[in-house]
PDB file of C-alpha atoms in Angstrom:
ATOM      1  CA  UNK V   1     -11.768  54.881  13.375  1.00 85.00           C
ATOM      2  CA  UNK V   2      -9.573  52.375  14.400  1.00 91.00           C
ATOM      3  CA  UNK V   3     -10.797  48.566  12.396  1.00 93.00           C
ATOM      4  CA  UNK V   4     -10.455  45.341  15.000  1.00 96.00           C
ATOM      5  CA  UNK V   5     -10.733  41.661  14.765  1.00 97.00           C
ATOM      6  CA  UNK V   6     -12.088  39.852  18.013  1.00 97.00           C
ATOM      7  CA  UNK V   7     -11.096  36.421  18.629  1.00 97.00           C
ATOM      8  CA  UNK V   8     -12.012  34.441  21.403  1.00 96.00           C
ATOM      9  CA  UNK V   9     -13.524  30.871  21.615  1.00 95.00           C
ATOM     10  CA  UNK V  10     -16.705  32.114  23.386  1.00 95.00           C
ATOM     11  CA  UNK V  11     -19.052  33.792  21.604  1.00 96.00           C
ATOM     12  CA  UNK V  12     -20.816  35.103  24.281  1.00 96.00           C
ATOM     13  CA  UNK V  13     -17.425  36.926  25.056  1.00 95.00           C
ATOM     14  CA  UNK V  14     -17.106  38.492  21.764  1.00 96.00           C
ATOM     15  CA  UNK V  15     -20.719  39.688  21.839  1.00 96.00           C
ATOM     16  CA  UNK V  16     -20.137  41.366  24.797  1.00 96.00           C
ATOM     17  CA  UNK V  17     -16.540  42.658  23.782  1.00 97.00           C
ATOM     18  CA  UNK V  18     -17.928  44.189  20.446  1.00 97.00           C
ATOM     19  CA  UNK V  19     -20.991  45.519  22.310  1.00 96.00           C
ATOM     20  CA  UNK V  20     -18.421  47.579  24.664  1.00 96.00           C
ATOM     21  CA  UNK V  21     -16.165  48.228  21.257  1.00 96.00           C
ATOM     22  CA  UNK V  22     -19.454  50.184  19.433  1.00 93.00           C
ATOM     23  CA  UNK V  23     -20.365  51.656  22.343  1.00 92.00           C
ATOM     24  CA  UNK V  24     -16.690  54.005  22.408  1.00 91.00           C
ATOM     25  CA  UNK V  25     -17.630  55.340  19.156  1.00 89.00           C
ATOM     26  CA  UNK V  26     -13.882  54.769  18.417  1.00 90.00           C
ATOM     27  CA  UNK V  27     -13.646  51.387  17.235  1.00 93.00           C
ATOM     28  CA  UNK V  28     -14.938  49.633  14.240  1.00 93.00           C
ATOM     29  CA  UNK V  29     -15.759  45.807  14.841  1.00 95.00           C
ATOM     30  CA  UNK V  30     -14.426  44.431  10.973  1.00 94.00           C
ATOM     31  CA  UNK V  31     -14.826  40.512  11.862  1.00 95.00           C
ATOM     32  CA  UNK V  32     -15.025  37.963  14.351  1.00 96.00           C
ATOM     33  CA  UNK V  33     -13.085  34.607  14.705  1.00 96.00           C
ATOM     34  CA  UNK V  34     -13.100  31.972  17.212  1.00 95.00           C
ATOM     35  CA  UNK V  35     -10.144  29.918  16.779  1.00 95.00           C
ATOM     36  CA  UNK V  36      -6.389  31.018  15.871  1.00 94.00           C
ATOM     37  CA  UNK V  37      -7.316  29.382  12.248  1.00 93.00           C
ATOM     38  CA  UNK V  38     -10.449  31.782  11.803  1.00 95.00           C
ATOM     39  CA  UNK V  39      -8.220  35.051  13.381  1.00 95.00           C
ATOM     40  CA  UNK V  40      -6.003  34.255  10.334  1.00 93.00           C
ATOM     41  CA  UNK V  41      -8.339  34.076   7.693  1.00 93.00           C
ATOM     42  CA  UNK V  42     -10.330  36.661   9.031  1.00 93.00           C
ATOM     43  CA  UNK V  43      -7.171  38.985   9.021  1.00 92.00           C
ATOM     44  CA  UNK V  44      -6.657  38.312   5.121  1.00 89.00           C
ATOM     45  CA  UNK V  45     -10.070  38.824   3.852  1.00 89.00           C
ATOM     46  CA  UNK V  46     -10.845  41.884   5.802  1.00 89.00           C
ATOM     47  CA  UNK V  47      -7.376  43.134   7.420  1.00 88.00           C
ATOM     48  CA  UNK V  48      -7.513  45.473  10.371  1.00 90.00           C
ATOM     49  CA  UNK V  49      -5.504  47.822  12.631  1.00 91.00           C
ATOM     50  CA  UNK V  50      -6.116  45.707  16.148  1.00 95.00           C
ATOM     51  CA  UNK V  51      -7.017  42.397  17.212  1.00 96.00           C
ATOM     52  CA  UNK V  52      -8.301  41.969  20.557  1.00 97.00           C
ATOM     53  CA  UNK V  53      -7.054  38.232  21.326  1.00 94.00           C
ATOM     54  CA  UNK V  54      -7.839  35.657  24.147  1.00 93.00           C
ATOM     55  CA  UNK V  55      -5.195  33.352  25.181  1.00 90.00           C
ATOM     56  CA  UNK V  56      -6.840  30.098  25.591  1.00 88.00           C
ATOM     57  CA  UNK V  57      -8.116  28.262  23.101  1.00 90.00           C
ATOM     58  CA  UNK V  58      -8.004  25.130  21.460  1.00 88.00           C
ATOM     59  CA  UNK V  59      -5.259  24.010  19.164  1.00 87.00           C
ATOM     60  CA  UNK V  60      -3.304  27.090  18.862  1.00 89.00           C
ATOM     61  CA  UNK V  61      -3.330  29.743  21.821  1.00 90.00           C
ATOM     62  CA  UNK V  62      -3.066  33.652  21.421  1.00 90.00           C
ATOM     63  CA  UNK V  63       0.331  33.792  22.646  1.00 91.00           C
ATOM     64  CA  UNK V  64       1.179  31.710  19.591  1.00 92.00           C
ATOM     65  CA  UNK V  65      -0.646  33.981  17.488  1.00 93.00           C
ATOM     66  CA  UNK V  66       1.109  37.019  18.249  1.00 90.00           C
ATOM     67  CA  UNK V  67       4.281  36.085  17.556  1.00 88.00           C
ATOM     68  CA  UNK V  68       3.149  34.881  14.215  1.00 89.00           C
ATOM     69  CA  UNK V  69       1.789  38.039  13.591  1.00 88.00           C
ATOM     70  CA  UNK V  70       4.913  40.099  14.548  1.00 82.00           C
ATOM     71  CA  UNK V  71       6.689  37.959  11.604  1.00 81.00           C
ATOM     72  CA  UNK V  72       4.334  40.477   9.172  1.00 82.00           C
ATOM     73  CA  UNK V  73       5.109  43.820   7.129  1.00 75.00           C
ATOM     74  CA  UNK V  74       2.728  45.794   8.872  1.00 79.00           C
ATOM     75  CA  UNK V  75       0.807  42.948  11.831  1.00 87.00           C
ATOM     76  CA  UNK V  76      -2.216  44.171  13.521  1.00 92.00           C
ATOM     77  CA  UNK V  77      -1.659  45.792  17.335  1.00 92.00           C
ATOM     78  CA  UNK V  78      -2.658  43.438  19.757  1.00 94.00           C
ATOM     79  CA  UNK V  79      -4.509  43.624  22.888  1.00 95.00           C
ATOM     80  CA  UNK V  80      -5.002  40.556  25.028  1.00 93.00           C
ATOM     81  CA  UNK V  81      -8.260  39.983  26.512  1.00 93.00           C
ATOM     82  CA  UNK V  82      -8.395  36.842  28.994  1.00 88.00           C
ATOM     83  CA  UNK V  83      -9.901  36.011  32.252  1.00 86.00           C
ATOM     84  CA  UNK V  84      -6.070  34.529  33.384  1.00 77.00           C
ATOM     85  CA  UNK V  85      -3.750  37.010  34.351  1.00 74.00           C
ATOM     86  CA  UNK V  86      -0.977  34.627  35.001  1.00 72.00           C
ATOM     87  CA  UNK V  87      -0.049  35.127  31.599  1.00 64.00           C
ATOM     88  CA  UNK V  88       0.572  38.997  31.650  1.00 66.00           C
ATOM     89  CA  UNK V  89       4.409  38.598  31.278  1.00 65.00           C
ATOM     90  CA  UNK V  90       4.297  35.862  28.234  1.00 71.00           C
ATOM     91  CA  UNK V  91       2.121  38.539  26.572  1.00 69.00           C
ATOM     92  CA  UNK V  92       3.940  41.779  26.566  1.00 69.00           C
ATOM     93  CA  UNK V  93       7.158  39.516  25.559  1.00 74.00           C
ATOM     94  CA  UNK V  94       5.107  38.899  22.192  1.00 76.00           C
ATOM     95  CA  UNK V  95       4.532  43.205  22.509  1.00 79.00           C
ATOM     96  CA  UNK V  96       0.764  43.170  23.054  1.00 86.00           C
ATOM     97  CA  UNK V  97      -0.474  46.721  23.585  1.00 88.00           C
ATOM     98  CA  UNK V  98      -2.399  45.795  26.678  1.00 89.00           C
ATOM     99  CA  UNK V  99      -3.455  42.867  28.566  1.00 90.00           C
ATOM    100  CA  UNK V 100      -6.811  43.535  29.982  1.00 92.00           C
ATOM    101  CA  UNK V 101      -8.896  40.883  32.083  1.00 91.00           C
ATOM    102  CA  UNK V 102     -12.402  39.492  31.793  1.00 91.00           C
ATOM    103  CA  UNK V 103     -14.995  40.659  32.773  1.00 93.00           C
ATOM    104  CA  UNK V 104     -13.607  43.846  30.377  1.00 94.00           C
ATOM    105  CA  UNK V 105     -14.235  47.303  31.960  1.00 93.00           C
ATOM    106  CA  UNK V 106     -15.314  50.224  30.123  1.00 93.00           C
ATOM    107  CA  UNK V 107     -12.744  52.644  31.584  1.00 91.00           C
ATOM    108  CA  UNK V 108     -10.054  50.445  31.401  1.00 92.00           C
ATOM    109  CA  UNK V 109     -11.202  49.331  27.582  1.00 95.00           C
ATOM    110  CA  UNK V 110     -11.157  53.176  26.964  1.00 94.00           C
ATOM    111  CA  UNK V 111      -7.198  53.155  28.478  1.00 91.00           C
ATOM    112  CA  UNK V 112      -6.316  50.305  25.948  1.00 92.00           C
ATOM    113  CA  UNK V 113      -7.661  51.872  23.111  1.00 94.00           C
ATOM    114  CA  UNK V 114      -5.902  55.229  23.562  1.00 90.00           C
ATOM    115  CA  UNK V 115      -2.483  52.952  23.971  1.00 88.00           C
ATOM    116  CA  UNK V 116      -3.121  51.061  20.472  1.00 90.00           C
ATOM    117  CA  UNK V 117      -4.191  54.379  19.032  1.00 88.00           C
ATOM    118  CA  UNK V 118      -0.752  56.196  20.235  1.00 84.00           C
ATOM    119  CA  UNK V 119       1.236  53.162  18.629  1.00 83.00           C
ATOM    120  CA  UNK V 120      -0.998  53.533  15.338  1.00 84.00           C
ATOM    121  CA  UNK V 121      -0.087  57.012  15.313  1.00 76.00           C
ATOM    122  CA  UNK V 122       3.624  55.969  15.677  1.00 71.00           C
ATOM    123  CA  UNK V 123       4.079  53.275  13.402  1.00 70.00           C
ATOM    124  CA  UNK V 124       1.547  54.571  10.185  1.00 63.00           C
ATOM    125  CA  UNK V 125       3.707  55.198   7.066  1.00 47.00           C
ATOM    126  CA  UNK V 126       3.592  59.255   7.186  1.00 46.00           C
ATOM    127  CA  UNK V 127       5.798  61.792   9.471  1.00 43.00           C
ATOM    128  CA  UNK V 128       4.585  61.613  12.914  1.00 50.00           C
ATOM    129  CA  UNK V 129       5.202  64.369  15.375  1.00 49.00           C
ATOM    130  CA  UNK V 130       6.627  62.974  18.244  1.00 67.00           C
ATOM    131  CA  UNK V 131       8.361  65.962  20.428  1.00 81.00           C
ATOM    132  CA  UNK V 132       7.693  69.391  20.270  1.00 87.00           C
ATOM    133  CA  UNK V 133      10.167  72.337  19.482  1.00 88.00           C
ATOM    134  CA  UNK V 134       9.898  74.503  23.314  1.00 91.00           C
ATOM    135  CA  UNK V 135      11.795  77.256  25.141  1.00 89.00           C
ATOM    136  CA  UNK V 136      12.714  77.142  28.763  1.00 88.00           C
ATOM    137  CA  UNK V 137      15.726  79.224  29.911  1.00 86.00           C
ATOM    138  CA  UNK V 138      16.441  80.878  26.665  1.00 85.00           C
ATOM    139  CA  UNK V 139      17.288  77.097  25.603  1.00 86.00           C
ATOM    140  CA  UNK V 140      15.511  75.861  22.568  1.00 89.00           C
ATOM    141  CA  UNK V 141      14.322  72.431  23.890  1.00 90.00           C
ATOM    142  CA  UNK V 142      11.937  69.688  22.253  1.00 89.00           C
ATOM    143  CA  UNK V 143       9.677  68.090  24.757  1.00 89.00           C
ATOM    144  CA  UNK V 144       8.022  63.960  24.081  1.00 87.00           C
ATOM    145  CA  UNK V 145       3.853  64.409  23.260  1.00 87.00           C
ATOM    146  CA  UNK V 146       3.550  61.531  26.268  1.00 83.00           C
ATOM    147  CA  UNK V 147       4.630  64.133  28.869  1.00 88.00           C
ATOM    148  CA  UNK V 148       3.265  66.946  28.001  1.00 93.00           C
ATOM    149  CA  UNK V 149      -0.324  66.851  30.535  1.00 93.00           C
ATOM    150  CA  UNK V 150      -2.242  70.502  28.997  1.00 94.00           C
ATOM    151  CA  UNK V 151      -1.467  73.177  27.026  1.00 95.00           C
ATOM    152  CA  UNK V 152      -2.687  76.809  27.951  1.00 94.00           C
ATOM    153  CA  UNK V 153      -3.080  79.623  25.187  1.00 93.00           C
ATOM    154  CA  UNK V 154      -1.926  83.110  26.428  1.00 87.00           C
ATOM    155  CA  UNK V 155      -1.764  86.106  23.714  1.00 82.00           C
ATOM    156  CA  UNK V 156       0.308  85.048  21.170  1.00 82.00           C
ATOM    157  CA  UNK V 157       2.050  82.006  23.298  1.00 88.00           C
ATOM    158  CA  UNK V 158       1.399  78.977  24.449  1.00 93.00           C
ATOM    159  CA  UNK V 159       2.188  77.434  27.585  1.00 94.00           C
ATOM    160  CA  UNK V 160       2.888  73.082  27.813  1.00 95.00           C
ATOM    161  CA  UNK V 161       2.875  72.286  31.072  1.00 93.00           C
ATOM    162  CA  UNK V 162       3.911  68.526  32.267  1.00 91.00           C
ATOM    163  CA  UNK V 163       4.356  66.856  35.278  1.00 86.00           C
ATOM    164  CA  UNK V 164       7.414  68.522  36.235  1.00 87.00           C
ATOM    165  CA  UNK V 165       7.799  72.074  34.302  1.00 90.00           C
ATOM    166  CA  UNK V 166       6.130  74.272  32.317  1.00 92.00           C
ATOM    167  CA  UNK V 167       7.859  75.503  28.782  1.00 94.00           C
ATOM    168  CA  UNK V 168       6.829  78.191  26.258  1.00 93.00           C
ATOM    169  CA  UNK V 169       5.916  77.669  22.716  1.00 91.00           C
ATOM    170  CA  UNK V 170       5.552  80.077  19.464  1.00 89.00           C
ATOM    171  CA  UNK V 171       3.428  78.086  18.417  1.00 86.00           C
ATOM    172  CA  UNK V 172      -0.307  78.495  17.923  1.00 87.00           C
ATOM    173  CA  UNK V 173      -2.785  76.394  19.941  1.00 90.00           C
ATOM    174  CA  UNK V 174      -4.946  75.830  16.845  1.00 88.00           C
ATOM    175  CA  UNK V 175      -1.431  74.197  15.337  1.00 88.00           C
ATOM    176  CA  UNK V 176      -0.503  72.190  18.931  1.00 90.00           C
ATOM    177  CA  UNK V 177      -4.345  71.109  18.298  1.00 89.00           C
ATOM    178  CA  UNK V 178      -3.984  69.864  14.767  1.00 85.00           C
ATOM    179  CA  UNK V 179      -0.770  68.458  15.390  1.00 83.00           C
ATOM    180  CA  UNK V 180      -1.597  66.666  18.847  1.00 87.00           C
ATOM    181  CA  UNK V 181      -4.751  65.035  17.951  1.00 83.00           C
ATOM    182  CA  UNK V 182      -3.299  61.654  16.899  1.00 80.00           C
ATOM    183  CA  UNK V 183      -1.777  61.229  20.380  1.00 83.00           C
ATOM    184  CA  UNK V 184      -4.952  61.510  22.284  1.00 85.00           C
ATOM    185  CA  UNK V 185      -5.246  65.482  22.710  1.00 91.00           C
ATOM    186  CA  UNK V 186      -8.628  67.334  22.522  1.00 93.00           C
ATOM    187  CA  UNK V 187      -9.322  70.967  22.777  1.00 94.00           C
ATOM    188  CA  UNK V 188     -11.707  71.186  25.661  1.00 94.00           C
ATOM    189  CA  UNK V 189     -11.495  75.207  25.683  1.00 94.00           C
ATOM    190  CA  UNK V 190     -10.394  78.035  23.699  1.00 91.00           C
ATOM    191  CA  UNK V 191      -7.739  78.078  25.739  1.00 93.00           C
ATOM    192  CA  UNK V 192      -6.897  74.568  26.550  1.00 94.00           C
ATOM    193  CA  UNK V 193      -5.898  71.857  24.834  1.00 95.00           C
ATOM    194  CA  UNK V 194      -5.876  68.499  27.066  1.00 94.00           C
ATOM    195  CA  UNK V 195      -4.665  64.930  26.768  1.00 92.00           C
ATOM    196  CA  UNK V 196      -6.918  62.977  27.704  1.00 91.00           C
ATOM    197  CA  UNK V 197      -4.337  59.909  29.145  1.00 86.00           C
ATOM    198  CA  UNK V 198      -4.635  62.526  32.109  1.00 88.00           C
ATOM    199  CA  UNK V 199      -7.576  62.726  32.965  1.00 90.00           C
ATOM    200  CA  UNK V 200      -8.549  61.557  36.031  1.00 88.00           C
ATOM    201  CA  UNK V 201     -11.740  63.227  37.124  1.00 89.00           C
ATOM    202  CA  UNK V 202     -14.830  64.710  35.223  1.00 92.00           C
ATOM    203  CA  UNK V 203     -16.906  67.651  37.416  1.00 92.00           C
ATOM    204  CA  UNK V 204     -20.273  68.715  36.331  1.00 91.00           C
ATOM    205  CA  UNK V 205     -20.378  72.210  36.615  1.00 91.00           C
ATOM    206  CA  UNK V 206     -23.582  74.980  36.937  1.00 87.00           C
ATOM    207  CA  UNK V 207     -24.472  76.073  33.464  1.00 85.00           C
ATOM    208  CA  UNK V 208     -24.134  72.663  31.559  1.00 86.00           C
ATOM    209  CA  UNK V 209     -19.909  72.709  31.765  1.00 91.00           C
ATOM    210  CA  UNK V 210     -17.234  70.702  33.501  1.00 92.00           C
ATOM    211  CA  UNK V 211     -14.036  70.489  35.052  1.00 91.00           C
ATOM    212  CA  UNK V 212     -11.627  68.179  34.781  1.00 93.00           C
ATOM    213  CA  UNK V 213      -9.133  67.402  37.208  1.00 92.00           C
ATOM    214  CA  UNK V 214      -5.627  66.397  35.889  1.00 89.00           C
ATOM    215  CA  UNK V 215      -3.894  63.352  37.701  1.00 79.00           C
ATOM    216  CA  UNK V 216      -0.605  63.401  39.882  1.00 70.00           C
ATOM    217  CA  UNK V 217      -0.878  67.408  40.629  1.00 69.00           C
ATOM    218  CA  UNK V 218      -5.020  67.468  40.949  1.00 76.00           C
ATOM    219  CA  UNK V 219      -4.770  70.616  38.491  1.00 84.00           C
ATOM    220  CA  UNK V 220      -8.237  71.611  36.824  1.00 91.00           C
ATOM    221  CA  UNK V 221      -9.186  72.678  33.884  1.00 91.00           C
ATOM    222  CA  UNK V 222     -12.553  74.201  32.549  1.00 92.00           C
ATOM    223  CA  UNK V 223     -14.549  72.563  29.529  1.00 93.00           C
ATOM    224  CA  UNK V 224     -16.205  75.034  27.888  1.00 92.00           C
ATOM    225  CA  UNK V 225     -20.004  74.353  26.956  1.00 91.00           C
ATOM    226  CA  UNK V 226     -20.199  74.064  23.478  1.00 91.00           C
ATOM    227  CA  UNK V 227     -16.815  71.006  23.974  1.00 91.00           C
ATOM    228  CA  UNK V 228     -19.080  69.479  26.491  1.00 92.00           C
ATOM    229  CA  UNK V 229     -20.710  66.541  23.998  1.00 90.00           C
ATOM    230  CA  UNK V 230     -17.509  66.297  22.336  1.00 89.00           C
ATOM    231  CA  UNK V 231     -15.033  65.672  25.497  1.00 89.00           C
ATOM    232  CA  UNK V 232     -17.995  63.060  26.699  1.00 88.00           C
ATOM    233  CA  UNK V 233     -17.810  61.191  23.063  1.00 85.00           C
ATOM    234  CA  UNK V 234     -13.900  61.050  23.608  1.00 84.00           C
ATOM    235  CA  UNK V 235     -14.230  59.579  27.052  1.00 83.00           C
ATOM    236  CA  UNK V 236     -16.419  57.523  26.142  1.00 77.00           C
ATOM    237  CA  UNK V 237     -18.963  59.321  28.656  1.00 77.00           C
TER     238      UNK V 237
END
């Protein structure tokens, strides 16, 4: 569960923001603040993994705070939440995660949240897989998690499949699925294993199951029943 700080100068824009933030079952609200002053003394008492920051407000903007916070051991991701987009530039200059504008959409919230979770996942303390050892060719090739789109189980094998290619692994899918998690992966089949940055259609099917459809090729991919309430709670369904 990924802990946040909101801080915007209107509260009935937090409300609303942390409202949105329980409702993906993925983030964990830790403090509010409605000034640059608070968002600092909120960040000592309770730290956190993300702020989600507004640009302006009085005395000190959000731009302002960002860079501050990129001047610490290990600052909070940021993800800018304003109702002015003329400011997108300034704020991925002080690397914000994402810039999203008010009024905040769940869809694109969910989109946001997979991107600060990714550079969590990349910039926690422990050893982070970030390609994965493949064969194509009788070449022993390693292949970035961000392009691989599914992963099919066959016998012994598996199959990772991006945009472009499709490569063989050794490797188990119950390992690719352990491994994979952290960047946004979930097993939506016994024999597929999905990442969910892909996604661009969910089908209800006959029997209570679904199909997804993949985005860029349109390829689809069965959810098995009993993955059904699982794959919804990761979308944020």
């Amino acid at each position: 569960m990924i802990r946040a700080i909101i801080v915007d100068d209107e509260a009935p824009a937090r409300s609303e923001l942390h409202y949105l933030l329980d409702e993906t079952g993925q983030v964990e609200v830790v403090a509010e603040a409605s000034n640059v002053r608070e968002a600092i003394e909120r960040l000592k008492d309770h730290g956190g993994d993300l702020m989600f920051l507004d640009i302006q407000m009085p005395g000190a903007t959000g731009l302002q705070l960002a860079e501050a916070l990129g001047s610490l051991k290990y600052p909070p991701a940021v993800i800018f939440v304003t109702a002015h987009s003329e400011h997108a530039v300034k704020a991925f200059d002080v690397n914000a995660i994402d810039y999203l504008l008010k009024p905040v959409q769940t869809e694109r919230l969910l989109k946001a949240i997979n991107k600060a979770k990714k550079h969590l996942t990349a910039n926690s303390k422990g050893v982070q897989v970030e390609r994965i050892p493949v064969e194509k060719g009788g070449k022993k090739l390693l292949v970035s998690t961000d392009k691989i789109r599914y992963i099919m189980a066959k016998d012994d094998y598996s199959y990772l499949h991006t945009s472009t290619d499709r490569y063989l692994s050794t490797v188990s899918l119950a390992q690719l699925e352990a491994k994979l998690e952290p960047y946004n992966f979930f097993r939506v089949h016994r024999r597929y294993l999905v990442n969910l940055d892909c996604v661009e259609e969910v089908t209800p099917m006959s029997g209570g199951t679904l199909q997804l459809t993949l985005a860029e090729e349109e390829e689809k991919v069965p959810v098995s029943r009993r993955r059904v309430a699982g794959l919804k709670k990761a979308l944020g369904l």
